[in-house]
PDB file of C-alpha atoms and ligand atoms in Angstrom:
ATOM      1  CA  UNK A  14       0.008  -0.336  -0.362  1.00  0.00           C
ATOM      2  CA  UNK A  15       3.097   2.470   0.861  1.00  0.00           C
ATOM      3  CA  UNK A  16       4.985   1.719  -2.110  1.00  0.00           C
ATOM      4  CA  UNK A  17       2.490   1.134  -4.834  1.00  0.00           C
ATOM      5  CA  UNK A  18      -0.057   3.999  -3.967  1.00  0.00           C
ATOM      6  CA  UNK A  19       2.206   6.902  -1.589  1.00  0.00           C
ATOM      7  CA  UNK A  20       5.036   6.860  -2.907  1.00  0.00           C
ATOM      8  CA  UNK A  21       4.905   5.836  -6.169  1.00  0.00           C
ATOM      9  CA  UNK A  22       2.546   9.168  -6.341  1.00  0.00           C
ATOM     10  CA  UNK A  23       5.761  11.358  -4.842  1.00  0.00           C
ATOM     11  CA  UNK A  24       5.009  11.372  -0.910  1.00  0.00           C
ATOM     12  CA  UNK A  25       8.803  10.776   0.047  1.00  0.00           C
ATOM     13  CA  UNK A  26       9.443  12.577   3.154  1.00  0.00           C
ATOM     14  CA  UNK A  27      10.090   9.183   5.512  1.00  0.00           C
ATOM     15  CA  UNK A  28       9.259  10.388   8.255  1.00  0.00           C
ATOM     16  CA  UNK A  29       5.277  10.491   7.446  1.00  0.00           C
ATOM     17  CA  UNK A  30       5.900   6.872   5.532  1.00  0.00           C
ATOM     18  CA  UNK A  31       7.403   5.849   8.174  1.00  0.00           C
ATOM     19  CA  UNK A  32       4.551   6.826  10.366  1.00  0.00           C
ATOM     20  CA  UNK A  33       2.028   4.788   7.991  1.00  0.00           C
ATOM     21  CA  UNK A  34       4.351   1.673   8.100  1.00  0.00           C
ATOM     22  CA  UNK A  35       3.628   1.793  11.286  1.00  0.00           C
ATOM     23  CA  UNK A  36      -0.589   2.359  11.453  1.00  0.00           C
ATOM     24  CA  UNK A  37      -2.815  -1.050  10.397  1.00  0.00           C
ATOM     25  CA  UNK A  38      -5.071  -0.055   8.551  1.00  0.00           C
ATOM     26  CA  UNK A  39      -6.926  -3.310   8.235  1.00  0.00           C
ATOM     27  CA  UNK A  40      -7.579  -2.028  12.549  1.00  0.00           C
ATOM     28  CA  UNK A  41      -9.727   1.334  11.645  1.00  0.00           C
ATOM     29  CA  UNK A  42     -12.195  -0.514   8.586  1.00  0.00           C
ATOM     30  CA  UNK A  43     -15.669  -2.228   9.792  1.00  0.00           C
ATOM     31  CA  UNK A  44     -15.144  -5.912  10.278  1.00  0.00           C
ATOM     32  CA  UNK A  45     -16.425  -6.756   7.072  1.00  0.00           C
ATOM     33  CA  UNK A  46     -14.249  -4.652   4.938  1.00  0.00           C
ATOM     34  CA  UNK A  47     -10.783  -5.635   6.336  1.00  0.00           C
ATOM     35  CA  UNK A  48     -10.201  -8.051   2.700  1.00  0.00           C
ATOM     36  CA  UNK A  49     -10.361  -3.965   1.296  1.00  0.00           C
ATOM     37  CA  UNK A  50      -7.817  -2.595   4.030  1.00  0.00           C
ATOM     38  CA  UNK A  51      -5.338  -1.719   1.732  1.00  0.00           C
ATOM     39  CA  UNK A  52      -7.002  -0.822  -1.509  1.00  0.00           C
ATOM     40  CA  UNK A  53      -6.968   2.207  -3.356  1.00  0.00           C
ATOM     41  CA  UNK A  54     -10.264   3.922  -2.002  1.00  0.00           C
ATOM     42  CA  UNK A  55     -11.864   5.274   0.829  1.00  0.00           C
ATOM     43  CA  UNK A  56     -14.473   2.811   2.270  1.00  0.00           C
ATOM     44  CA  UNK A  57     -17.412   3.055   4.628  1.00  0.00           C
ATOM     45  CA  UNK A  58     -17.399   3.136   8.198  1.00  0.00           C
ATOM     46  CA  UNK A  59     -21.255   3.713   8.458  1.00  0.00           C
ATOM     47  CA  UNK A  60     -23.681   6.814   9.782  1.00  0.00           C
ATOM     48  CA  UNK A  61     -22.768   7.686   5.878  1.00  0.00           C
ATOM     49  CA  UNK A  62     -19.091   8.358   6.238  1.00  0.00           C
ATOM     50  CA  UNK A  63     -15.965   7.019   5.363  1.00  0.00           C
ATOM     51  CA  UNK A  64     -12.145   6.222   6.415  1.00  0.00           C
ATOM     52  CA  UNK A  65     -10.240   8.102   4.283  1.00  0.00           C
ATOM     53  CA  UNK A  66      -7.881   6.779   0.587  1.00  0.00           C
ATOM     54  CA  UNK A  67      -4.501   6.144   2.283  1.00  0.00           C
ATOM     55  CA  UNK A  68      -2.846   8.089  -0.369  1.00  0.00           C
ATOM     56  CA  UNK A  69      -4.945  11.105   0.679  1.00  0.00           C
ATOM     57  CA  UNK A  70      -4.457  10.571   4.337  1.00  0.00           C
ATOM     58  CA  UNK A  71      -0.293  10.689   3.484  1.00  0.00           C
ATOM     59  CA  UNK A  72      -1.023  13.545   1.187  1.00  0.00           C
ATOM     60  CA  UNK A  73      -2.886  15.323   3.885  1.00  0.00           C
ATOM     61  CA  UNK A  74      -0.623  14.352   6.139  1.00  0.00           C
ATOM     62  CA  UNK A  75       2.652  15.342   4.456  1.00  0.00           C
ATOM     63  CA  UNK A  76       1.564  18.263   3.605  1.00  0.00           C
ATOM     64  CA  UNK A  77       0.808  19.535   7.360  1.00  0.00           C
ATOM     65  CA  UNK A  78       4.344  18.578   8.499  1.00  0.00           C
ATOM     66  CA  UNK A  79       3.519  17.947  12.177  1.00  0.00           C
ATOM     67  CA  UNK A  80       6.909  18.350  14.350  1.00  0.00           C
ATOM     68  CA  UNK A  81       7.463  16.178  16.972  1.00  0.00           C
ATOM     69  CA  UNK A  82       7.203  19.442  19.694  1.00  0.00           C
ATOM     70  CA  UNK A  83       3.253  20.146  18.111  1.00  0.00           C
ATOM     71  CA  UNK A  84       0.897  20.337  19.434  1.00  0.00           C
ATOM     72  CA  UNK A  85      -2.228  19.472  16.873  1.00  0.00           C
ATOM     73  CA  UNK A  86      -6.586  19.491  16.299  1.00  0.00           C
ATOM     74  CA  UNK A  87      -7.728  17.120  13.977  1.00  0.00           C
ATOM     75  CA  UNK A  88     -11.281  17.504  12.964  1.00  0.00           C
ATOM     76  CA  UNK A  89     -13.778  14.715  11.874  1.00  0.00           C
ATOM     77  CA  UNK A  90     -12.003  11.792  13.820  1.00  0.00           C
ATOM     78  CA  UNK A  91     -14.037   9.083  12.113  1.00  0.00           C
ATOM     79  CA  UNK A  92     -12.000   5.667  13.113  1.00  0.00           C
ATOM     80  CA  UNK A  93      -9.219   7.546  14.144  1.00  0.00           C
ATOM     81  CA  UNK A  94      -7.099   5.745  11.464  1.00  0.00           C
ATOM     82  CA  UNK A  95      -5.334   9.982  10.357  1.00  0.00           C
ATOM     83  CA  UNK A  96      -5.678  10.657  14.255  1.00  0.00           C
ATOM     84  CA  UNK A  97      -2.800   7.524  14.716  1.00  0.00           C
ATOM     85  CA  UNK A  98      -0.682   8.390  12.550  1.00  0.00           C
ATOM     86  CA  UNK A  99      -0.295  12.187  13.421  1.00  0.00           C
ATOM     87  CA  UNK A 100      -0.075  10.583  16.804  1.00  0.00           C
ATOM     88  CA  UNK A 101       2.620   9.053  15.662  1.00  0.00           C
ATOM     89  CA  UNK A 102       4.839  12.385  14.075  1.00  0.00           C
ATOM     90  CA  UNK A 103       2.818  15.325  16.769  1.00  0.00           C
ATOM     91  CA  UNK A 104       3.276  15.986  20.830  1.00  0.00           C
ATOM     92  CA  UNK A 105      -0.454  15.593  20.595  1.00  0.00           C
ATOM     93  CA  UNK A 106      -3.134  15.483  19.051  1.00  0.00           C
ATOM     94  CA  UNK A 107      -6.877  16.258  20.133  1.00  0.00           C
ATOM     95  CA  UNK A 108      -9.039  14.122  17.938  1.00  0.00           C
ATOM     96  CA  UNK A 109     -13.210  15.727  17.274  1.00  0.00           C
ATOM     97  CA  UNK A 110     -16.176  14.345  15.471  1.00  0.00           C
ATOM     98  CA  UNK A 111     -20.020  15.502  15.423  1.00  0.00           C
ATOM     99  CA  UNK A 112     -21.275  11.671  15.624  1.00  0.00           C
ATOM    100  CA  UNK A 113     -20.953  10.550  19.146  1.00  0.00           C
ATOM    101  CA  UNK A 114     -20.932   7.157  18.735  1.00  0.00           C
ATOM    102  CA  UNK A 115     -17.855   7.148  16.124  1.00  0.00           C
ATOM    103  CA  UNK A 116     -15.818   8.962  18.898  1.00  0.00           C
ATOM    104  CA  UNK A 117     -16.751   6.161  21.698  1.00  0.00           C
ATOM    105  CA  UNK A 118     -15.662   3.637  19.183  1.00  0.00           C
ATOM    106  CA  UNK A 119     -12.280   5.488  17.857  1.00  0.00           C
ATOM    107  CA  UNK A 120     -11.612   6.357  21.984  1.00  0.00           C
ATOM    108  CA  UNK A 121     -11.752   2.760  22.730  1.00  0.00           C
ATOM    109  CA  UNK A 122      -9.722   1.873  19.462  1.00  0.00           C
ATOM    110  CA  UNK A 123      -6.662   3.943  20.315  1.00  0.00           C
ATOM    111  CA  UNK A 124      -7.334   3.534  23.776  1.00  0.00           C
ATOM    112  CA  UNK A 125      -6.496   0.045  23.017  1.00  0.00           C
ATOM    113  CA  UNK A 126      -3.817   0.019  20.140  1.00  0.00           C
ATOM    114  CA  UNK A 127      -2.072   1.972  23.737  1.00  0.00           C
ATOM    115  CA  UNK A 128      -1.678   5.774  22.417  1.00  0.00           C
ATOM    116  CA  UNK A 129      -1.253   8.351  24.833  1.00  0.00           C
ATOM    117  CA  UNK A 130      -1.399  11.119  23.597  1.00  0.00           C
ATOM    118  CA  UNK A 131      -4.785  11.839  21.789  1.00  0.00           C
ATOM    119  CA  UNK A 132      -7.579  12.940  22.853  1.00  0.00           C
ATOM    120  CA  UNK A 133     -11.020  11.996  21.041  1.00  0.00           C
ATOM    121  CA  UNK A 134     -13.524  14.617  22.394  1.00  0.00           C
ATOM    122  CA  UNK A 135     -17.237  14.923  21.188  1.00  0.00           C
ATOM    123  CA  UNK A 136     -18.193  18.231  19.689  1.00  0.00           C
ATOM    124  CA  UNK A 137     -18.903  20.706  16.577  1.00  0.00           C
ATOM    125  CA  UNK A 138     -14.919  21.347  14.504  1.00  0.00           C
ATOM    126  CA  UNK A 139     -16.535  24.881  13.214  1.00  0.00           C
ATOM    127  CA  UNK A 140     -16.419  25.833  17.236  1.00  0.00           C
ATOM    128  CA  UNK A 141     -12.815  23.987  17.369  1.00  0.00           C
ATOM    129  CA  UNK A 142     -10.997  23.926  20.807  1.00  0.00           C
ATOM    130  CA  UNK A 143     -10.837  27.139  22.573  1.00  0.00           C
ATOM    131  CA  UNK A 144     -10.157  25.136  25.658  1.00  0.00           C
ATOM    132  CA  UNK A 145      -6.974  23.944  24.281  1.00  0.00           C
ATOM    133  CA  UNK A 146      -5.537  26.474  21.505  1.00  0.00           C
ATOM    134  CA  UNK A 147      -4.179  27.357  19.718  1.00  0.00           C
ATOM    135  CA  UNK A 148      -2.614  24.905  17.926  1.00  0.00           C
ATOM    136  CA  UNK A 149       0.637  24.442  15.626  1.00  0.00           C
ATOM    137  CA  UNK A 150      -1.508  22.462  13.192  1.00  0.00           C
ATOM    138  CA  UNK A 151      -4.646  21.846  12.260  1.00  0.00           C
ATOM    139  CA  UNK A 152      -6.525  19.989   9.660  1.00  0.00           C
ATOM    140  CA  UNK A 153      -9.004  19.307   8.993  1.00  0.00           C
ATOM    141  CA  UNK A 154     -10.880  15.739   7.421  1.00  0.00           C
ATOM    142  CA  UNK A 155     -14.665  17.115   6.033  1.00  0.00           C
ATOM    143  CA  UNK A 156     -15.140  19.526   3.895  1.00  0.00           C
ATOM    144  CA  UNK A 157     -16.477  23.038   4.294  1.00  0.00           C
ATOM    145  CA  UNK A 158     -18.548  24.575   1.333  1.00  0.00           C
ATOM    146  CA  UNK A 159     -15.959  27.593   2.079  1.00  0.00           C
ATOM    147  CA  UNK A 160     -12.334  28.396   4.549  1.00  0.00           C
ATOM    148  CA  UNK A 161     -14.077  28.482   8.102  1.00  0.00           C
ATOM    149  CA  UNK A 162     -12.046  31.693   9.094  1.00  0.00           C
ATOM    150  CA  UNK A 163     -12.287  32.012  12.967  1.00  0.00           C
ATOM    151  CA  UNK A 164      -9.929  28.885  12.731  1.00  0.00           C
ATOM    152  CA  UNK A 165      -7.192  30.001  12.614  1.00  0.00           C
ATOM    153  CA  UNK A 166      -7.625  32.242  15.123  1.00  0.00           C
ATOM    154  CA  UNK A 167      -7.004  29.161  16.571  1.00  0.00           C
ATOM    155  CA  UNK A 168      -3.277  28.622  15.347  1.00  0.00           C
ATOM    156  CA  UNK A 169      -0.080  29.873  16.829  1.00  0.00           C
ATOM    157  CA  UNK A 170       1.461  32.946  14.860  1.00  0.00           C
ATOM    158  CA  UNK A 171       2.990  30.962  12.695  1.00  0.00           C
ATOM    159  CA  UNK A 172       0.520  27.319  12.496  1.00  0.00           C
ATOM    160  CA  UNK A 173      -0.794  25.908   9.541  1.00  0.00           C
ATOM    161  CA  UNK A 174      -3.713  24.686   8.919  1.00  0.00           C
ATOM    162  CA  UNK A 175      -4.642  22.032   6.372  1.00  0.00           C
ATOM    163  CA  UNK A 176      -8.304  20.691   4.703  1.00  0.00           C
ATOM    164  CA  UNK A 177     -10.301  20.490   1.711  1.00  0.00           C
ATOM    165  CA  UNK A 178     -13.085  23.299   0.763  1.00  0.00           C
ATOM    166  CA  UNK A 179     -16.236  22.996  -1.143  1.00  0.00           C
ATOM    167  CA  UNK A 180     -19.966  21.438  -2.283  1.00  0.00           C
ATOM    168  CA  UNK A 181     -19.600  19.755  -5.167  1.00  0.00           C
ATOM    169  CA  UNK A 182     -15.730  20.390  -6.702  1.00  0.00           C
ATOM    170  CA  UNK A 183     -13.992  20.855  -3.603  1.00  0.00           C
ATOM    171  CA  UNK A 184     -10.120  21.627  -3.518  1.00  0.00           C
ATOM    172  CA  UNK A 185      -7.599  20.987  -0.652  1.00  0.00           C
ATOM    173  CA  UNK A 186      -6.208  23.873   0.829  1.00  0.00           C
ATOM    174  CA  UNK A 187      -2.911  24.757   3.066  1.00  0.00           C
ATOM    175  CA  UNK A 188      -3.402  27.308   5.002  1.00  0.00           C
ATOM    176  CA  UNK A 189       0.005  29.050   6.448  1.00  0.00           C
ATOM    177  CA  UNK A 190      -0.715  31.922   9.096  1.00  0.00           C
ATOM    178  CA  UNK A 191       1.825  34.931   8.718  1.00  0.00           C
ATOM    179  CA  UNK A 192       0.900  36.919  11.972  1.00  0.00           C
ATOM    180  CA  UNK A 193      -2.425  37.185  13.982  1.00  0.00           C
ATOM    181  CA  UNK A 194      -5.255  37.340  11.928  1.00  0.00           C
ATOM    182  CA  UNK A 195      -3.598  37.180   8.687  1.00  0.00           C
ATOM    183  CA  UNK A 196      -2.368  34.627   6.613  1.00  0.00           C
ATOM    184  CA  UNK A 197      -1.179  32.762   2.856  1.00  0.00           C
ATOM    185  CA  UNK A 198      -4.064  30.226   1.492  1.00  0.00           C
ATOM    186  CA  UNK A 199      -2.041  27.903  -1.619  1.00  0.00           C
ATOM    187  CA  UNK A 200      -4.026  25.351  -3.173  1.00  0.00           C
ATOM    188  CA  UNK A 201      -3.345  21.539  -3.525  1.00  0.00           C
ATOM    189  CA  UNK A 202      -5.276  18.957  -5.589  1.00  0.00           C
ATOM    190  CA  UNK A 203      -9.001  18.401  -6.590  1.00  0.00           C
ATOM    191  CA  UNK A 204      -9.840  16.039  -3.926  1.00  0.00           C
ATOM    192  CA  UNK A 205     -13.481  14.639  -2.352  1.00  0.00           C
ATOM    193  CA  UNK A 206     -14.979  14.448   1.025  1.00  0.00           C
ATOM    194  CA  UNK A 207     -17.872  13.806   3.198  1.00  0.00           C
ATOM    195  CA  UNK A 208     -18.897  17.276   4.274  1.00  0.00           C
ATOM    196  CA  UNK A 209     -18.227  18.845   7.169  1.00  0.00           C
ATOM    197  CA  UNK A 210     -21.793  19.342   8.478  1.00  0.00           C
ATOM    198  CA  UNK A 211     -23.101  22.273  10.956  1.00  0.00           C
ATOM    199  CA  UNK A 212     -24.685  20.471  14.431  1.00  0.00           C
ATOM    200  CA  UNK A 213     -24.850  16.352  14.889  1.00  0.00           C
TER     201      UNK A 213
HETATM  202  N1  LIG B   2     -10.360  11.587   9.375  1.00  0.00           N
HETATM  203  C1  LIG B   2     -10.698  10.666   9.048  1.00  0.00           C
HETATM  204  C2  LIG B   2     -12.214  11.072   7.857  1.00  0.00           C
HETATM  205  C3  LIG B   2     -13.540  10.310   8.848  1.00  0.00           C
HETATM  206  S1  LIG B   2     -14.674  10.603   7.467  1.00  0.00           S
HETATM  207  C4  LIG B   2     -10.119   9.679   8.556  1.00  0.00           C
HETATM  208  O1  LIG B   2      -8.846   8.732   9.121  1.00  0.00           O
HETATM  209  O2  LIG B   2     -10.433   8.112   7.516  1.00  0.00           O
HETATM  210  C5  LIG B   2     -14.989  13.030   8.695  1.00  0.00           C
HETATM  211  C6  LIG B   2     -15.871  12.596  10.080  1.00  0.00           C
HETATM  212  O3  LIG B   2     -15.695  13.800   9.962  1.00  0.00           O
HETATM  213  C7  LIG B   2     -16.702  12.443   9.792  1.00  0.00           C
HETATM  214  O4  LIG B   2     -16.344  11.415  10.717  1.00  0.00           O
HETATM  215  C8  LIG B   2     -18.420  12.838  10.015  1.00  0.00           C
HETATM  216  O5  LIG B   2     -18.456  12.522  11.670  1.00  0.00           O
HETATM  217  C9  LIG B   2     -17.182  14.546  11.080  1.00  0.00           C
HETATM  218  N2  LIG B   2     -17.887  15.715  10.743  1.00  0.00           N
HETATM  219  C10 LIG B   2     -18.202  16.397   9.890  1.00  0.00           C
HETATM  220  N3  LIG B   2     -19.209  17.204  10.031  1.00  0.00           N
HETATM  221  C11 LIG B   2     -17.595  17.563  11.533  1.00  0.00           C
HETATM  222  C12 LIG B   2     -18.147  18.700  12.707  1.00  0.00           C
HETATM  223  N4  LIG B   2     -19.062  20.453  12.085  1.00  0.00           N
HETATM  224  N5  LIG B   2     -17.018  18.933  13.284  1.00  0.00           N
HETATM  225  C13 LIG B   2     -16.592  17.291  13.758  1.00  0.00           C
HETATM  226  N6  LIG B   2     -16.854  16.642  12.756  1.00  0.00           N
HETATM  227  C14 LIG B   2     -17.018  16.796  11.445  1.00  0.00           C
END
């Protein structure tokens, strides 16, 4: 999976590839889909949600560039696959999901895997997590129709956020803070994520 789907498409960051090798995607897909765990696709996880495609997880992790000292906020925990990869690269990860059942099962799964630097929280990602802000990095894994600018206030002065933006046509966007209330924005590739919804 790593060699054929990720390295071959240009993600060469060794730290990211190593972090991905340490997390078995089969542990994060529903039991009836285990034989598809290493396929080159997003897969359904119930509640009309998905586990992201491995390549997209790798690309977003590479673009976010989590450092060993970083405090990271993830919005859209799902089954916790991306969360586990971030936790292998950063100091501490907070991951929110708007569906309580997904939070409960992700918390249990990540606990069973002995992660001690992950906090799974039920809540609306549009609000972020002011009690733990500011974060060095924010990753959103559901697509808002427009970039939620208020979340930029929960980043450190030189923080970075990566997210898909759009309704039908979505692009992966990288936001780099350049000072209080100021940022630059660049487009990566077109993507397809589930919508980031209001009020779960
Ligand atoms: N990061 C996951 C992808 C999960 S899919 C992975 O590694 O595979 C996106 C998730 O975003 C879903 O679980 C959905 O419930 C959640 N979501 C959608 N809108 C949200 C919101 N406003 N706040 C928090 N989570 C949200």
